[in-house]
PDB file of C-alpha atoms in Angstrom:
ATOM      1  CA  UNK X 215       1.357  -9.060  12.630  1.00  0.00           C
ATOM      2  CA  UNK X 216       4.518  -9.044  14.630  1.00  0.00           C
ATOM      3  CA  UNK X 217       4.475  -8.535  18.100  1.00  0.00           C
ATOM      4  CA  UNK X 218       7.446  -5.921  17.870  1.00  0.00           C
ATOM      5  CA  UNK X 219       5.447  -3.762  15.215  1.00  0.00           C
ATOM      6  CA  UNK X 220       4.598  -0.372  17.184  1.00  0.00           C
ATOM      7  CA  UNK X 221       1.335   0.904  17.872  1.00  0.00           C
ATOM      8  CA  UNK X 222       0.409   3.645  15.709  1.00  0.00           C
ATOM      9  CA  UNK X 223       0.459   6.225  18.122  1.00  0.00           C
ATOM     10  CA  UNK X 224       3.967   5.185  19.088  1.00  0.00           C
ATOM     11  CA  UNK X 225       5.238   6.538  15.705  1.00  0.00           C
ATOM     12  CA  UNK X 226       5.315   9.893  17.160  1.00  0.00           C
ATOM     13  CA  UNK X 227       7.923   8.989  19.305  1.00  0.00           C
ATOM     14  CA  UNK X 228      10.356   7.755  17.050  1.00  0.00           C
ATOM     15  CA  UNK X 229      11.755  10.988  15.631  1.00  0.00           C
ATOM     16  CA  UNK X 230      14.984  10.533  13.452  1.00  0.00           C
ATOM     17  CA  UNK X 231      16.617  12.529  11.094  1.00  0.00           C
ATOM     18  CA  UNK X 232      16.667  10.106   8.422  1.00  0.00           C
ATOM     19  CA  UNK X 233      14.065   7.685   6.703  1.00  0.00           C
ATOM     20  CA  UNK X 234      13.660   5.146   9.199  1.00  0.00           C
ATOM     21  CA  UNK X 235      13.563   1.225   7.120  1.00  0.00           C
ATOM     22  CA  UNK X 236      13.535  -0.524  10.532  1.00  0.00           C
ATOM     23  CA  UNK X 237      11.443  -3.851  10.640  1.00  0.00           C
ATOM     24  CA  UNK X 238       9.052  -1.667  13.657  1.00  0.00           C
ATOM     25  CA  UNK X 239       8.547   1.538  11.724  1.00  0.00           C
ATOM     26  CA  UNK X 240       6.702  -0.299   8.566  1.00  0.00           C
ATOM     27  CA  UNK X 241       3.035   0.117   9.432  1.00  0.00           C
ATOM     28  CA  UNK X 242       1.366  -3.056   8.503  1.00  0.00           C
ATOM     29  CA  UNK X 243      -2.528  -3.125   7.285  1.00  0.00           C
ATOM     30  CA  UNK X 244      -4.836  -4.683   4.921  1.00  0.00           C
ATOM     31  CA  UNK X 245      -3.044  -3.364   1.996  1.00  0.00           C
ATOM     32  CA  UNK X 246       0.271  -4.659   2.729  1.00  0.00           C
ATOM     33  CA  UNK X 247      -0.301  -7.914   5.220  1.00  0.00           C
ATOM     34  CA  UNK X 248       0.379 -10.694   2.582  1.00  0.00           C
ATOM     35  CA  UNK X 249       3.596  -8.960   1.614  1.00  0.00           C
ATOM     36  CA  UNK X 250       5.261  -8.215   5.108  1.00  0.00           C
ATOM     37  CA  UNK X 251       3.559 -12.068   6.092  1.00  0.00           C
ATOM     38  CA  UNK X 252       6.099 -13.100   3.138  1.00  0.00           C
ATOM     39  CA  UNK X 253       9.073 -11.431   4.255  1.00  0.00           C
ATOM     40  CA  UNK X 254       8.543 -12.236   8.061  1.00  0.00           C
ATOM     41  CA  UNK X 255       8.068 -15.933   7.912  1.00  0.00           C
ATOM     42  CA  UNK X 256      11.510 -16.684   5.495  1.00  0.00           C
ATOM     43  CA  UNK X 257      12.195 -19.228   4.954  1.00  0.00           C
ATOM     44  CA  UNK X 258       9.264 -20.930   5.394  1.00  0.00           C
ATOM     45  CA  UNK X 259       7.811 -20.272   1.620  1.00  0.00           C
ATOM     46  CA  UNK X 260       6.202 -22.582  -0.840  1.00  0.00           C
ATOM     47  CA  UNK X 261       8.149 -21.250  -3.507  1.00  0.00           C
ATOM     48  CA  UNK X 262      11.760 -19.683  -3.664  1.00  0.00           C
ATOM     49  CA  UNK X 263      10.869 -16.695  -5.876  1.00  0.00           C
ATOM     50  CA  UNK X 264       8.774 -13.657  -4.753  1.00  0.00           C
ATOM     51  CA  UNK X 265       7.380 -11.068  -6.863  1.00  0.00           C
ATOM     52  CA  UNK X 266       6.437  -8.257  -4.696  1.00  0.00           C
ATOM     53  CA  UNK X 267       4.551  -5.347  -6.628  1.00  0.00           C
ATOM     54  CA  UNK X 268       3.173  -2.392  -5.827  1.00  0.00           C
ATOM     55  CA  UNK X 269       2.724   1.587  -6.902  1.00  0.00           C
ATOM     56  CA  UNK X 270       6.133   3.637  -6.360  1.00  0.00           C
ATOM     57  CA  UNK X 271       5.896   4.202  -2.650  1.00  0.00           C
ATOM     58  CA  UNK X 272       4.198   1.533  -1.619  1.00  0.00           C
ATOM     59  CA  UNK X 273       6.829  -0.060   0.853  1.00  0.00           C
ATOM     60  CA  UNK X 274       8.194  -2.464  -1.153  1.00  0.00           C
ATOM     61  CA  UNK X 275      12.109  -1.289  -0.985  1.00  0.00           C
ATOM     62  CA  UNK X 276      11.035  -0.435   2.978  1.00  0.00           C
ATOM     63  CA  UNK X 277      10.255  -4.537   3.335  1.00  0.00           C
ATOM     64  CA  UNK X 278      13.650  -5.286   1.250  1.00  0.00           C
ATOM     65  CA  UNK X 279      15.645  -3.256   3.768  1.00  0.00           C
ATOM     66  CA  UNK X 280      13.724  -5.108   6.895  1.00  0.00           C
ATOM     67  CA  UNK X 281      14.342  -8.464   5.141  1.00  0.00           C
ATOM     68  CA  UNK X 282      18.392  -7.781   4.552  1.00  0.00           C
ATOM     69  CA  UNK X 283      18.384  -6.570   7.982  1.00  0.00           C
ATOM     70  CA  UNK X 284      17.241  -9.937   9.165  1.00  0.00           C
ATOM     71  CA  UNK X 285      18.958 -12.676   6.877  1.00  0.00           C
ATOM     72  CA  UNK X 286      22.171 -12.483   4.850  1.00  0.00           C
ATOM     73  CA  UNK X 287      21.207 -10.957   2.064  1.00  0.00           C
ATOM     74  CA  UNK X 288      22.362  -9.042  -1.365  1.00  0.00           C
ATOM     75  CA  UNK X 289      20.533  -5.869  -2.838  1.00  0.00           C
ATOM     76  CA  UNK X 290      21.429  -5.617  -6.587  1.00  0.00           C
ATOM     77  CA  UNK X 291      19.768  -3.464  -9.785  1.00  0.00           C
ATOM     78  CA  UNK X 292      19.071  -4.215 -13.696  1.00  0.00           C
ATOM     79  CA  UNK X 293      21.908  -2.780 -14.700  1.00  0.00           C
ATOM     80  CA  UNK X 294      24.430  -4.797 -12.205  1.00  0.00           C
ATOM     81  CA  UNK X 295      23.417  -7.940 -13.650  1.00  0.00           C
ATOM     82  CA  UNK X 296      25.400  -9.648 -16.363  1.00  0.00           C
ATOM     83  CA  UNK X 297      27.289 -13.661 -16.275  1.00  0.00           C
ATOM     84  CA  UNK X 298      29.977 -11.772 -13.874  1.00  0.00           C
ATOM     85  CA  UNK X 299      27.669 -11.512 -10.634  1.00  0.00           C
ATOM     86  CA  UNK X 300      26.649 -14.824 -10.221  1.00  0.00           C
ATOM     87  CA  UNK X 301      30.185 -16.149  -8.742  1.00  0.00           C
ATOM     88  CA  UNK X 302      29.525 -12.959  -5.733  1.00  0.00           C
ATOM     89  CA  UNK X 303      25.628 -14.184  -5.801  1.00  0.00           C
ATOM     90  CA  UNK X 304      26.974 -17.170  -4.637  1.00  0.00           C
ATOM     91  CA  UNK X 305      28.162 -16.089  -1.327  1.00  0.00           C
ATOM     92  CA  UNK X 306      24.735 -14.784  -0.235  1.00  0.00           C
ATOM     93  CA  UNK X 307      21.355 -17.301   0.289  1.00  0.00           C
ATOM     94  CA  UNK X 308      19.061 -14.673  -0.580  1.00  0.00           C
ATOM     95  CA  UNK X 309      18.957 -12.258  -2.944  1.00  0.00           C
ATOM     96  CA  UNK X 310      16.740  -9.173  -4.170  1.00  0.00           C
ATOM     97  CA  UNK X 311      16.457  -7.262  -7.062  1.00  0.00           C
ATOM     98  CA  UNK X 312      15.197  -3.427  -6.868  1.00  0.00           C
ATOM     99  CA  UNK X 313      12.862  -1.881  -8.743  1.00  0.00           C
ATOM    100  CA  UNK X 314      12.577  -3.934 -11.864  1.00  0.00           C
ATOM    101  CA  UNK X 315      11.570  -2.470 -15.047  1.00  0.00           C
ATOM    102  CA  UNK X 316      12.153  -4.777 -17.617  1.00  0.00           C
ATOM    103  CA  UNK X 317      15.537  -2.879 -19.107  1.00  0.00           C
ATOM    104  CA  UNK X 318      17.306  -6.103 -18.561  1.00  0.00           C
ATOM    105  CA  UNK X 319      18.356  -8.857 -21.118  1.00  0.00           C
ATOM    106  CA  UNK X 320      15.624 -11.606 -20.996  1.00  0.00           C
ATOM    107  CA  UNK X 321      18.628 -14.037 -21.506  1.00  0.00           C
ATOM    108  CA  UNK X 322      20.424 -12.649 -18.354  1.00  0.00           C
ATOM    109  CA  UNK X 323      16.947 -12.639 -16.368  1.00  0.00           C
ATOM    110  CA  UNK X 324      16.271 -16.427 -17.452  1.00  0.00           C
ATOM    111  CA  UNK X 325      19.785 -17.236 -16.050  1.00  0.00           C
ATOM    112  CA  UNK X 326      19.073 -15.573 -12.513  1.00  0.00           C
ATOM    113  CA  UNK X 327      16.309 -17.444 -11.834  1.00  0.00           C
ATOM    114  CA  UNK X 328      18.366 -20.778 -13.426  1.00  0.00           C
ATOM    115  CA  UNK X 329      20.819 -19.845 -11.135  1.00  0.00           C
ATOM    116  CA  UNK X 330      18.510 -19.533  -8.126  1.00  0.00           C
ATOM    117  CA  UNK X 331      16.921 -22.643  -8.518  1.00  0.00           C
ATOM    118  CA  UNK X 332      20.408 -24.581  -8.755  1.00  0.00           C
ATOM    119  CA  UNK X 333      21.969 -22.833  -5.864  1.00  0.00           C
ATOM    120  CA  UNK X 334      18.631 -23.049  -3.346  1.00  0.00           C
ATOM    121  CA  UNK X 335      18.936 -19.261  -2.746  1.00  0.00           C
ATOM    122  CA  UNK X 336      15.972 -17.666  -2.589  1.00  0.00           C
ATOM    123  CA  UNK X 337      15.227 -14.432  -4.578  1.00  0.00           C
ATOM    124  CA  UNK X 338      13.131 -10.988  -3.857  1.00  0.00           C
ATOM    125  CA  UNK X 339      11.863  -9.266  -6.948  1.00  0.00           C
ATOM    126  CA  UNK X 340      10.417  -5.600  -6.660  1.00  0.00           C
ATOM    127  CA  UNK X 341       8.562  -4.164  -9.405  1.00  0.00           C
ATOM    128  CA  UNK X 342       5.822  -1.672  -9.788  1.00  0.00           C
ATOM    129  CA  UNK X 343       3.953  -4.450 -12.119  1.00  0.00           C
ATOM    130  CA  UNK X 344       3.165  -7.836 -12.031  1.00  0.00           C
ATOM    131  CA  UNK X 345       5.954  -9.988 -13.885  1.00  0.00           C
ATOM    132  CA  UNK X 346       2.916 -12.430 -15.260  1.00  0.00           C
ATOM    133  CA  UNK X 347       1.684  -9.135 -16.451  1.00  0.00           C
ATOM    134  CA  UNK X 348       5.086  -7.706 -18.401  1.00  0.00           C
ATOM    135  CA  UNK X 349       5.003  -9.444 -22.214  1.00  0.00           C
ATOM    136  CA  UNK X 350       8.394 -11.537 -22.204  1.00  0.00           C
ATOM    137  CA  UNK X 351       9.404 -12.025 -25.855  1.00  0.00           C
ATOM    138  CA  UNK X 352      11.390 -15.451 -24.555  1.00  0.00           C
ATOM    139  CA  UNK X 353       9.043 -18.221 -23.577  1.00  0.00           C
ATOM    140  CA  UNK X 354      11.087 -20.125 -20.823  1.00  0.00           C
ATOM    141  CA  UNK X 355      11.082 -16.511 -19.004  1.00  0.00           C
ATOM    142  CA  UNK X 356       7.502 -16.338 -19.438  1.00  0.00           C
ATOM    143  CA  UNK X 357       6.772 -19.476 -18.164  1.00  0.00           C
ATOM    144  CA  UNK X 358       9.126 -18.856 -15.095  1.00  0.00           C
ATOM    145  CA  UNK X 359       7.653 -15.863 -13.633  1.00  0.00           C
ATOM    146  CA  UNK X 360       4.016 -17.562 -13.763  1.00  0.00           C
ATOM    147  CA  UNK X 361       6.249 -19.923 -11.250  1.00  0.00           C
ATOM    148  CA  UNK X 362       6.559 -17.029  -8.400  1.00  0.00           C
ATOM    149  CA  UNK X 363       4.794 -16.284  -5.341  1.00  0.00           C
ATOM    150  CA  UNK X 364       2.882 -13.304  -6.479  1.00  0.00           C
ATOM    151  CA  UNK X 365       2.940 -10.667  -3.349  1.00  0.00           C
ATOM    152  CA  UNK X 366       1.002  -7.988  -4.402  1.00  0.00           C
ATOM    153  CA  UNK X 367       0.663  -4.274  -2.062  1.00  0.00           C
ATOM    154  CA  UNK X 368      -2.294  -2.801  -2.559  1.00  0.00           C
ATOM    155  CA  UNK X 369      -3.676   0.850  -2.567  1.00  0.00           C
ATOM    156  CA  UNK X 370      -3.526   2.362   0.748  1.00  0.00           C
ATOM    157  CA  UNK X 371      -6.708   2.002   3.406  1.00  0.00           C
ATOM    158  CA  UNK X 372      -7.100   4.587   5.966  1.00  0.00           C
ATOM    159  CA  UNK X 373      -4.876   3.086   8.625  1.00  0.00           C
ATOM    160  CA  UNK X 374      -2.465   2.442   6.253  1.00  0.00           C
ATOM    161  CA  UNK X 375      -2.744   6.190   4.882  1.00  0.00           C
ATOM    162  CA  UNK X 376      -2.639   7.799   8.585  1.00  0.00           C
ATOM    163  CA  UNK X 377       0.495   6.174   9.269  1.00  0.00           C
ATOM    164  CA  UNK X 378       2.276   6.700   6.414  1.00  0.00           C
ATOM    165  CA  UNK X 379       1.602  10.981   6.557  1.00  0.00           C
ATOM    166  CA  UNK X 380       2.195  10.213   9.925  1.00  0.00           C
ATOM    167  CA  UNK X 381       5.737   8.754   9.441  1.00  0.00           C
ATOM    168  CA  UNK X 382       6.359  11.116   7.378  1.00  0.00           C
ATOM    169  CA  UNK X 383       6.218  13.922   9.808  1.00  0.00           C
ATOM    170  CA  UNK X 384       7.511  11.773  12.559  1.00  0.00           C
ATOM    171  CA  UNK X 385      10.820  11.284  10.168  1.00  0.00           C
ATOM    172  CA  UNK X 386      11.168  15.351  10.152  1.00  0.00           C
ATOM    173  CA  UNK X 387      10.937  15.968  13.816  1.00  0.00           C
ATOM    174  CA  UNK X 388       7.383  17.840  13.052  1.00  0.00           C
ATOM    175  CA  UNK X 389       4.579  17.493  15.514  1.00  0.00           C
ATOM    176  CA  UNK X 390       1.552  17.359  13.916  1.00  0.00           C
ATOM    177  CA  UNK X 391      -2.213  17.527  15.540  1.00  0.00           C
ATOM    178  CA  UNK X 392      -3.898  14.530  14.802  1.00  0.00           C
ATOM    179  CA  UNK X 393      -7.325  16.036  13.558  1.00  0.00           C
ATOM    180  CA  UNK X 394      -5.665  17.395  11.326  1.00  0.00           C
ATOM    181  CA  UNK X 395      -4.081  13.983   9.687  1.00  0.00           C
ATOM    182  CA  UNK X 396      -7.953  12.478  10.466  1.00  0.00           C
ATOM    183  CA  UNK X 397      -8.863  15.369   8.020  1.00  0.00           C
ATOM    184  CA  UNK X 398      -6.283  14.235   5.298  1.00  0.00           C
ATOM    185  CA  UNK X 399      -7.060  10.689   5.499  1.00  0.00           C
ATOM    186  CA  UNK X 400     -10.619  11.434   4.956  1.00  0.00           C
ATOM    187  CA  UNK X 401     -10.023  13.910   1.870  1.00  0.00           C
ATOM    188  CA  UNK X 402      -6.877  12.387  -0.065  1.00  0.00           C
ATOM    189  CA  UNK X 403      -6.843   9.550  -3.017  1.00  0.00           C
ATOM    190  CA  UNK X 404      -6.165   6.492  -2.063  1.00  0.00           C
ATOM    191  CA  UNK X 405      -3.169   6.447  -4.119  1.00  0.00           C
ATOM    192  CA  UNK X 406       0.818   6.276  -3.122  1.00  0.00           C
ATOM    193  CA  UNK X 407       1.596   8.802  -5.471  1.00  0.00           C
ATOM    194  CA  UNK X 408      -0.861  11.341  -4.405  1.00  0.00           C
ATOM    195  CA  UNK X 409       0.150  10.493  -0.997  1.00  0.00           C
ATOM    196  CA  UNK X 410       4.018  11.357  -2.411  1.00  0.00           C
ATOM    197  CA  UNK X 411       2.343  14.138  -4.017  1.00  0.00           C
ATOM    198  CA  UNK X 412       0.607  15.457  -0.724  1.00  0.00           C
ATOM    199  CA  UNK X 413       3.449  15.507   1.310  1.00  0.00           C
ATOM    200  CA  UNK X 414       5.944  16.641  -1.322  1.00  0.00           C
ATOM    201  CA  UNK X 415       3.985  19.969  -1.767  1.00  0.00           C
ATOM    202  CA  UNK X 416       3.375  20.322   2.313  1.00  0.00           C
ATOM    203  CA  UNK X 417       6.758  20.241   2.748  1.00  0.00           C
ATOM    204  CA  UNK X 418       7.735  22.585   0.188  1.00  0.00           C
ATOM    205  CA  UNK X 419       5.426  24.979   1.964  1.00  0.00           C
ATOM    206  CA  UNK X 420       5.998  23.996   5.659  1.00  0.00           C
ATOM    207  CA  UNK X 421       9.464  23.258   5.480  1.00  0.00           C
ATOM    208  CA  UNK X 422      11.471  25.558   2.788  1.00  0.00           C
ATOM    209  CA  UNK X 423       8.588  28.313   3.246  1.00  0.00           C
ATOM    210  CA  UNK X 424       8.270  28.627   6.709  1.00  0.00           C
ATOM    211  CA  UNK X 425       4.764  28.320   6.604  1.00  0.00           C
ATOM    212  CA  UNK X 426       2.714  26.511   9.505  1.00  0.00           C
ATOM    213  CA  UNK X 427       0.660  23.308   9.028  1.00  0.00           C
ATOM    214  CA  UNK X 428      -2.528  24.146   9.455  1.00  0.00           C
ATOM    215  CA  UNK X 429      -6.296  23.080   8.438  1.00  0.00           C
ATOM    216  CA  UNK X 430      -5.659  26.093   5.922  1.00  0.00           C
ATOM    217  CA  UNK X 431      -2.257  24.968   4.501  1.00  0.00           C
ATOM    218  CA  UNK X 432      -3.733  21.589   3.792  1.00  0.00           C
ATOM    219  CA  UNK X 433      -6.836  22.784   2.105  1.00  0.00           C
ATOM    220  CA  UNK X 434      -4.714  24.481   0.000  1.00  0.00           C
ATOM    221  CA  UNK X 435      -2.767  21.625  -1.213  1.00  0.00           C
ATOM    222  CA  UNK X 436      -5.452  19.397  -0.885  1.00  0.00           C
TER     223      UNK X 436
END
């Protein structure tokens, strides 16, 4: 799994003001192996296309940031594409596109991945769900996305859980006692978004309140 990847423990150590999307502060576990496999053995794929797809949270715009780190690389959103990109697409070899939703014209969408597939670039798309799960109304598009390597990030396991609360305090300068994240990880969904949700309301109580984290605090919230 990457022999730079830290040890979990290690985390603690790496206290930064701001989100840390470095390639050793992405935890990697069951739930999110094949897609950080994907990203770390470029170019090396059997197809040029990757769908990677996971709940809001999940890591997927944390392994976009590791991958443009590493290789030349363009980040761009729905609402930047349209016929004028593709002569500054040509300048990069890989490209990825954010958080898809589906607000985009299927036209425009067909003619990215035409315009992959010409050029030998290789292209990163992010989305919550599946694209052989989203109901294209044009039938080339539909038969295109069937054509990607499906990367899918599933719902947290406990490792993956511990580090993530972990990370999150880590990213705050907060020391935290380690029970008490045992205690979380044993209690919480296993869900991204209560995870959000979790550490959303801790912090509104820990750091805006002033109140200490405690086994009482998180029984509270939890």
């Amino acid at each position: 799994m990457g022999s730079k990847m830290k040890e979990l423990n290690q985390l603690l150590l790496n206290f930064n003001h701001k989100q840390n999307f470095n390639y050793d502060d992405f935890y990697v576990s069951k739930s999110n192996y094949f897609a950080f496999k994907i990203i770390d053995t470029w170019p090396k794929w059997e197809k040029n296309i990757v769908n990677i797809t996971g709940e809001k949270g999940s890591g997927k715009s944390h392994l976009s940031r590791i991958f443009k780190s590493k290789y030349k690389s363009i980040i761009i959103f729905e609402d930047n594409i349209n016929n004028e990109i593709f002569k500054k697409l040509k300048l990069y070899e890989n490209i990825i596109l954010e958080n898809f939703q589906n607000k985009i014209n299927e036209n425009i969408f067909y003619s990215l991945f035409n315009f992959v597939d010409q050029n030998n670039k290789y292209l990163i798309i992010n989305s919550t769900k599946p694209l052989i799960k989203i109901n294209f109304t044009l039938n080339d598009l539909s038969s295109r996305v069937k054509n990607c390597i499906l990367a899918q990030i599933n719902n947290p396991d406990d490792d993956l859980i511990f580090a993530l609360i972990l990370k999150n305090f880590s990213d705050k300068q907060i020391k935290i006692d380690r029970k008490l994240i045992d205690y979380i990880v044993k209690r919480i969904d296993r869900s991204y978004r209560k995870i959000s949700e979790f550490i959303y309301k801790l912090d509104e109580l820990t750091l805006k309140k002033k109140v200490p984290i405690s086994l009482k605090t998180i029984k509270e919230i939890i």
